[in-house]
Coordinates of C-alpha atoms in Angstrom, one line a residue:
M1 CA 58.0 54.9 14.8
L2 CA 55.2 56.6 16.5
L3 CA 52.6 55.3 13.6
P4 CA 53.2 51.9 13.6
I5 CA 52.6 52.0 17.5
F6 CA 49.5 54.2 17.2
L7 CA 48.3 51.5 14.5
L8 CA 48.6 48.8 17.0
S9 CA 47.0 50.9 19.4
A10 CA 44.1 51.6 17.2
A11 CA 44.2 47.5 16.2
G12 CA 43.8 47.1 20.2
F13 CA 40.9 49.0 20.1
T14 CA 38.8 47.1 17.6
V15 CA 39.8 43.6 18.8
L16 CA 38.0 45.0 22.7
T17 CA 35.7 46.8 21.5
T18 CA 34.4 43.8 19.6
E19 CA 34.5 41.5 22.7
F20 CA 32.2 44.1 24.9
I21 CA 30.4 46.3 22.0
I22 CA 27.6 43.3 22.4
V23 CA 27.3 44.5 26.2
G24 CA 25.1 48.2 25.0
L25 CA 23.4 46.0 22.2
L26 CA 22.2 43.4 24.0
P27 CA 18.5 44.7 24.0
S28 CA 17.9 44.9 20.7
I29 CA 19.7 41.5 19.5
A30 CA 17.5 39.4 21.9
R31 CA 14.0 41.2 20.3
D32 CA 15.7 40.7 17.0
L33 CA 16.9 37.0 16.9
H34 CA 13.8 36.2 19.3
V35 CA 15.5 35.4 22.7
T36 CA 15.3 36.5 26.0
I37 CA 17.6 38.8 27.4
P38 CA 19.7 36.2 29.8
Q39 CA 19.7 33.8 26.6
A40 CA 21.5 36.6 24.4
G41 CA 23.7 37.1 27.3
L42 CA 25.0 33.7 27.0
L43 CA 27.0 35.2 24.2
V44 CA 28.6 37.4 26.4
T45 CA 29.8 33.6 28.5
L46 CA 30.6 31.7 25.1
F47 CA 33.2 34.7 24.1
A48 CA 34.8 35.0 27.6
F49 CA 35.1 31.1 28.8
T50 CA 36.6 30.8 25.0
V51 CA 39.3 33.5 26.1
A52 CA 39.7 32.1 29.5
A53 CA 39.9 28.3 28.2
F54 CA 42.5 28.9 25.4
G55 CA 43.9 31.9 26.0
P56 CA 47.3 31.4 27.7
F57 CA 47.8 28.2 24.9
L58 CA 47.2 30.0 22.1
T59 CA 49.3 32.7 23.0
A60 CA 52.3 30.9 23.8
W61 CA 51.9 28.7 20.5
F62 CA 51.6 31.9 18.2
A63 CA 54.5 33.7 19.8
R64 CA 56.4 32.0 17.3
V65 CA 54.8 33.5 14.4
E66 CA 56.0 36.7 12.8
R67 CA 54.0 39.6 14.4
R68 CA 53.2 41.4 11.3
K69 CA 51.1 38.3 9.8
L70 CA 49.8 37.6 13.2
F71 CA 48.1 40.8 13.9
I72 CA 47.2 41.4 10.1
S73 CA 45.4 37.7 10.4
V74 CA 43.5 38.6 13.9
L75 CA 42.2 41.9 12.1
V76 CA 41.2 40.1 8.8
M77 CA 39.4 37.4 11.4
F78 CA 37.7 40.3 13.3
G79 CA 36.6 41.4 10.2
L80 CA 34.9 38.5 8.8
A81 CA 33.4 37.7 12.1
N82 CA 32.1 40.8 12.7
T83 CA 30.6 40.5 9.2
L84 CA 28.8 37.0 10.0
A85 CA 27.7 38.9 13.5
A86 CA 25.8 41.8 11.1
L87 CA 24.3 39.1 8.6
A88 CA 23.2 36.2 11.5
P89 CA 19.9 35.2 10.8
N90 CA 19.5 33.3 14.4
I91 CA 21.2 33.0 17.8
W92 CA 23.2 29.6 16.7
V93 CA 25.1 32.1 13.6
M94 CA 25.8 34.9 16.4
A95 CA 27.3 32.5 18.5
V96 CA 29.8 31.6 16.0
A97 CA 30.6 34.7 15.1
R98 CA 31.5 35.5 18.7
L99 CA 33.6 32.5 19.0
I100 CA 35.9 33.3 16.5
P101 CA 37.2 36.4 17.4
A102 CA 37.3 35.3 21.1
L103 CA 40.3 32.9 19.9
G104 CA 42.2 35.9 18.6
L105 CA 41.9 38.3 20.9
P106 CA 44.2 36.7 23.9
V107 CA 47.1 36.5 21.2
F108 CA 46.6 39.9 20.3
W109 CA 46.3 41.5 23.6
A110 CA 49.2 39.7 25.0
L111 CA 51.8 40.1 22.4
A112 CA 51.3 43.7 21.0
S113 CA 53.1 45.3 24.0
E114 CA 56.1 43.2 23.5
T115 CA 55.9 43.9 19.4
A116 CA 56.0 48.0 20.7
V117 CA 58.6 47.2 22.4
D118 CA 60.4 45.6 20.0
I119 CA 59.9 48.3 17.4
V120 CA 60.7 51.1 19.3
G121 CA 63.8 49.5 21.4
P122 CA 63.6 49.1 25.4
Q123 CA 64.7 52.8 25.9
F124 CA 61.2 53.7 24.6
A125 CA 59.4 50.9 26.2
G126 CA 57.5 52.5 28.8
R127 CA 55.9 54.9 25.9
A128 CA 55.5 52.4 23.5
I129 CA 53.2 50.0 26.1
A130 CA 51.5 52.8 27.4
R131 CA 49.9 54.2 23.9
I132 CA 49.3 50.2 23.6
G133 CA 47.1 50.5 26.6
F134 CA 45.6 53.5 25.5
G135 CA 44.1 51.8 22.7
I136 CA 42.6 49.3 25.3
V137 CA 41.1 51.6 27.9
C138 CA 39.3 53.4 24.9
A139 CA 37.7 50.1 23.7
T140 CA 36.2 49.7 27.1
V141 CA 35.5 53.5 27.6
F142 CA 34.2 54.6 24.4
G143 CA 33.5 50.8 22.2
I144 CA 30.1 50.3 23.8
P145 CA 28.5 53.3 23.8
V146 CA 29.4 54.1 20.1
G147 CA 27.7 50.6 19.2
T148 CA 24.9 51.5 20.8
L149 CA 24.3 54.9 19.4
I150 CA 24.8 53.5 16.0
S151 CA 22.9 50.5 17.2
D152 CA 19.9 53.2 18.1
A153 CA 20.4 55.2 14.9
F154 CA 20.7 52.5 12.4
G155 CA 19.7 49.3 13.7
W156 CA 22.6 46.9 15.6
R157 CA 23.8 45.1 12.7
S158 CA 25.1 48.3 11.4
A159 CA 27.4 48.3 14.7
F160 CA 28.7 44.6 13.6
A161 CA 29.2 45.9 9.9
I162 CA 30.6 49.2 10.5
L163 CA 33.2 47.3 13.2
A164 CA 34.2 44.8 10.1
V165 CA 34.9 47.6 8.1
I166 CA 37.0 48.9 10.5
A167 CA 39.2 45.8 11.2
F168 CA 39.7 45.3 7.6
A169 CA 41.1 49.2 7.1
K170 CA 43.6 48.9 10.1
A171 CA 44.6 45.8 8.5
L172 CA 45.4 46.9 5.4
L173 CA 47.0 50.0 7.4
L174 CA 49.3 47.5 9.5
F175 CA 50.2 45.7 6.2
I176 CA 51.4 48.8 4.8
Y177 CA 53.0 50.3 7.7
L178 CA 54.0 47.7 10.1
P179 CA 57.6 46.9 10.2
K180 CA 58.3 42.8 10.3
T181 CA 59.9 42.2 14.1
D182 CA 62.3 39.7 14.9
L183 CA 61.0 36.8 16.9
H184 CA 62.8 36.7 20.4
Q185 CA 65.8 33.9 20.7
H186 CA 65.9 33.7 24.6
Q187 CA 61.8 32.9 25.3
V188 CA 60.9 31.6 28.5
S189 CA 59.8 27.8 27.9
L190 CA 56.4 27.2 28.3
R191 CA 57.0 24.2 30.9
S192 CA 59.2 27.1 33.0
Q193 CA 56.3 29.7 32.6
F194 CA 53.7 27.2 33.9
K195 CA 55.6 26.7 37.1
I196 CA 54.5 29.7 38.4
L197 CA 50.9 28.4 38.9
H198 CA 52.3 25.9 41.3
S199 CA 52.8 29.0 43.8
P200 CA 49.5 29.2 45.8
L201 CA 50.1 33.1 46.1
M202 CA 49.4 32.9 42.1
Q203 CA 47.0 31.1 42.2
G204 CA 45.3 33.7 44.7
H205 CA 46.2 36.2 42.2
V206 CA 44.5 34.3 39.6
L207 CA 41.2 33.9 41.4
L208 CA 40.6 37.3 42.7
S209 CA 40.7 38.5 38.9
I210 CA 38.0 36.2 38.4
L211 CA 36.2 37.5 41.5
V212 CA 36.4 41.2 40.5
F213 CA 35.1 40.6 36.9
S214 CA 32.7 38.0 37.9
G215 CA 31.1 40.6 40.3
M216 CA 31.8 43.5 37.7
F217 CA 29.7 41.6 34.5
T218 CA 27.1 40.3 36.7
A219 CA 25.6 43.7 36.5
Y220 CA 27.3 45.5 33.8
T221 CA 26.5 42.9 31.1
Y222 CA 22.6 43.9 31.8
L223 CA 23.4 48.0 32.7
A224 CA 21.8 48.6 29.2
D225 CA 18.9 46.5 30.1
I226 CA 18.6 48.2 33.3
L227 CA 18.5 51.8 31.8
E228 CA 15.9 50.9 29.3
R229 CA 13.5 49.1 31.4
L230 CA 14.0 50.3 35.2
A231 CA 15.0 53.7 34.3
G232 CA 12.5 54.2 30.9
F233 CA 15.3 55.6 28.9
D234 CA 15.3 55.1 25.2
G235 CA 18.4 53.5 23.2
T236 CA 19.8 57.0 22.6
L237 CA 19.8 58.2 26.1
V238 CA 21.3 54.7 27.1
G239 CA 23.9 55.0 24.7
W240 CA 25.0 58.4 26.1
C241 CA 24.6 56.7 29.9
L242 CA 26.8 54.6 28.7
M243 CA 29.5 57.2 26.9
G244 CA 29.2 59.5 30.6
F245 CA 30.0 55.7 32.4
G246 CA 33.0 55.2 29.8
A247 CA 34.0 58.9 29.9
V248 CA 34.6 58.8 33.9
G249 CA 36.4 55.7 33.2
L250 CA 39.4 58.0 31.9
L251 CA 39.7 58.9 35.5
G252 CA 39.3 55.6 37.0
N253 CA 42.6 54.4 34.8
S254 CA 44.5 57.1 35.9
L255 CA 43.4 56.7 39.7
G256 CA 43.9 53.2 39.2
G257 CA 47.7 53.9 37.4
R258 CA 48.9 55.7 39.9
A259 CA 47.3 53.4 43.1
V260 CA 49.0 49.7 42.0
D261 CA 52.2 51.1 41.9
R262 CA 51.9 51.9 45.2
H263 CA 50.3 48.7 46.7
P264 CA 48.3 46.5 44.3
L265 CA 45.8 44.6 46.6
I266 CA 45.6 47.8 48.6
A267 CA 44.5 49.5 45.4
S268 CA 42.1 46.6 44.6
M269 CA 40.4 46.3 48.0
V270 CA 39.7 50.2 47.9
F271 CA 38.3 50.4 44.3
C272 CA 36.6 47.4 45.1
L273 CA 34.8 49.0 48.0
F274 CA 33.5 52.1 46.1
M275 CA 32.4 50.1 43.4
I276 CA 30.0 48.1 45.6
G277 CA 28.6 51.1 46.5
G278 CA 27.8 52.4 43.2
M279 CA 26.5 49.0 42.0
V280 CA 23.7 48.8 45.2
A281 CA 23.0 52.5 44.6
L282 CA 22.4 52.6 40.7
V283 CA 18.4 50.9 41.4
P284 CA 17.5 52.7 44.3
S285 CA 18.5 56.2 43.0
I286 CA 17.2 55.3 39.6
H287 CA 14.7 58.2 39.1
S288 CA 16.9 60.7 40.6
T289 CA 18.9 62.6 38.3
L290 CA 21.7 63.2 40.2
G291 CA 21.7 60.0 42.3
L292 CA 21.8 58.0 39.0
A293 CA 24.7 60.0 37.5
A294 CA 26.5 59.7 40.8
A295 CA 25.9 55.8 41.4
L296 CA 27.2 55.4 37.2
G297 CA 30.0 57.8 37.8
I298 CA 31.3 56.1 40.8
W299 CA 31.1 52.6 39.2
G300 CA 32.4 53.8 35.7
V301 CA 35.6 55.1 37.8
T302 CA 36.2 51.8 39.8
Q303 CA 35.7 49.4 36.9
A304 CA 38.2 51.3 34.5
A305 CA 40.7 51.2 37.2
L306 CA 40.4 47.9 38.3
F307 CA 40.7 46.5 34.6
L308 CA 44.0 48.6 35.2
V309 CA 45.1 47.2 38.4
S310 CA 44.1 43.8 37.8
H311 CA 46.2 43.3 35.0
V312 CA 49.6 45.2 36.7
R313 CA 48.6 43.0 40.0
L314 CA 49.6 39.9 38.1
M315 CA 52.5 40.8 36.7
K316 CA 53.8 42.1 39.8
A317 CA 53.1 38.9 41.3
A318 CA 55.3 37.1 39.1
P319 CA 57.8 39.3 37.6
Q320 CA 59.8 36.2 36.5
A321 CA 57.2 35.7 33.7
P322 CA 55.1 38.8 33.4
A323 CA 53.6 38.3 30.0
F324 CA 52.6 34.6 30.7
A325 CA 51.3 36.2 34.0
A326 CA 49.7 38.8 31.9
S327 CA 48.0 35.8 29.9
L328 CA 46.6 34.4 33.0
N329 CA 44.6 37.7 33.8
I330 CA 43.3 37.7 30.3
A331 CA 41.8 34.2 30.6
G332 CA 40.9 34.7 34.9
A333 CA 39.0 37.9 33.8
N334 CA 37.4 36.4 30.8
L335 CA 36.1 33.6 33.3
G336 CA 34.7 36.2 35.3
I337 CA 33.0 37.8 32.1
G338 CA 31.1 34.5 31.7
L339 CA 30.5 33.6 35.1
G340 CA 28.9 36.9 35.9
A341 CA 26.9 37.1 32.5
M342 CA 25.4 33.7 33.5
V343 CA 24.7 34.9 37.2
G344 CA 23.2 37.6 35.9
G345 CA 21.2 36.4 33.5
R346 CA 19.7 33.6 36.5
V347 CA 19.5 36.6 38.8
I348 CA 16.8 38.3 36.4
D349 CA 15.1 35.1 35.5
T350 CA 14.6 34.4 39.4
L351 CA 14.6 37.6 41.3
G352 CA 14.3 40.2 38.8
L353 CA 16.4 42.8 37.1
G354 CA 16.4 45.0 40.1
K355 CA 18.9 42.4 42.1
V356 CA 21.6 42.2 39.9
G357 CA 23.4 45.2 41.6
F358 CA 23.3 43.3 45.0
A359 CA 24.3 40.0 43.3
A360 CA 27.5 41.6 42.0
A361 CA 28.5 43.6 45.1
G362 CA 28.7 39.7 46.9
F363 CA 31.1 38.7 44.3
I364 CA 33.0 42.0 45.0
L365 CA 32.7 41.7 48.6
V366 CA 34.3 38.3 48.5
S367 CA 37.3 39.3 46.3
I368 CA 38.2 42.0 49.1
L369 CA 38.1 39.0 51.4
L370 CA 40.6 37.0 49.2
A371 CA 42.6 40.1 49.2
L372 CA 43.3 40.7 52.7
L373 CA 44.2 36.9 53.1
L374 CA 47.1 37.6 50.2
M375 CA 48.1 40.6 51.4
A376 CA 48.7 38.3 55.1
F377 CA 50.4 35.3 52.6
K378 CA 53.5 35.3 53.3
P379 CA 55.4 32.7 50.7
P380 CA 58.5 31.0 51.2
A381 CA 62.0 32.7 50.6
A382 CA 63.0 30.2 48.1
C383 CA 60.0 30.5 46.2
M384 CA 60.3 34.3 45.9
Q385 CA 64.0 33.4 44.6
R386 CA 63.0 31.5 42.3

């Protein structure tokens, strides 16, 4: 049973890499398609807003589809979309190429863990979900820098073309090796799941995810551009910097997993505090090798930790509907990603590239204040029992 789980994990890597790979390619895409960096950054916003707007509804709708057929269809769709991106002659075709996979990402992400448990049985549920999560974490850790290195060596179109081939190959492997699974007969109704949004506490948790991811991606969307223009690095060196940023994220993922089990909101606040330090210190230390490495390291550890902490925090906030809560985190996170990319682009246009870290830190500071409010909030006993 390990092979199907591994393939789902590998498919998750491809799906999430498709979303985030563009971060490292923005400078090259902007130059080739004759648009500004902030305009190219709107491709990140388009993808994220599409996930946020349609994710929970599409996940609930496609939950009735047989999983093997669903995941293969999603990967084929991703392969076609990445092929279109590789061939895009202008920013408008590129926008279509980004819109299509954004519809499939939340469906895959929200249902893959459930399917893994169906395959191995509940007695191995923890291990199965951990393996699916590893593929997703690796996408955020290695997908962007590897794509950047490929882009520097062969052009940004090659990065999308290779990703398309990988998506088609994984669809074929799932067709061969992924067994069919029975649909759940006792799923909670969509109406019942949406009831958790009536809770002010749950609304606060979703807002917290929006703020955290807005802060992350106000700066992270333009990290490659910061390293190129302010540090003076070439594409290869930018790729290796992003690789290091991702590599320390493995440590952040481990630390986040331990901290969130103790107290999700305290974990959020602690990692947010350290993230502010890394973001604010980046530009002032841009010409110091040690200082730049330290700033990127702190930022990389905390960003990876907050990916995991935010996901688990939402699921713990709604134990009666954890899968739907996870989809709400995906929607909230992507809304934040889209907002962050827009705000970062606006800051670059008005204040300059060197100020995006401070704007990002502002979002993170507000998220810390919100976490403090959520810790003080005491929901009625009746709501907790329900």
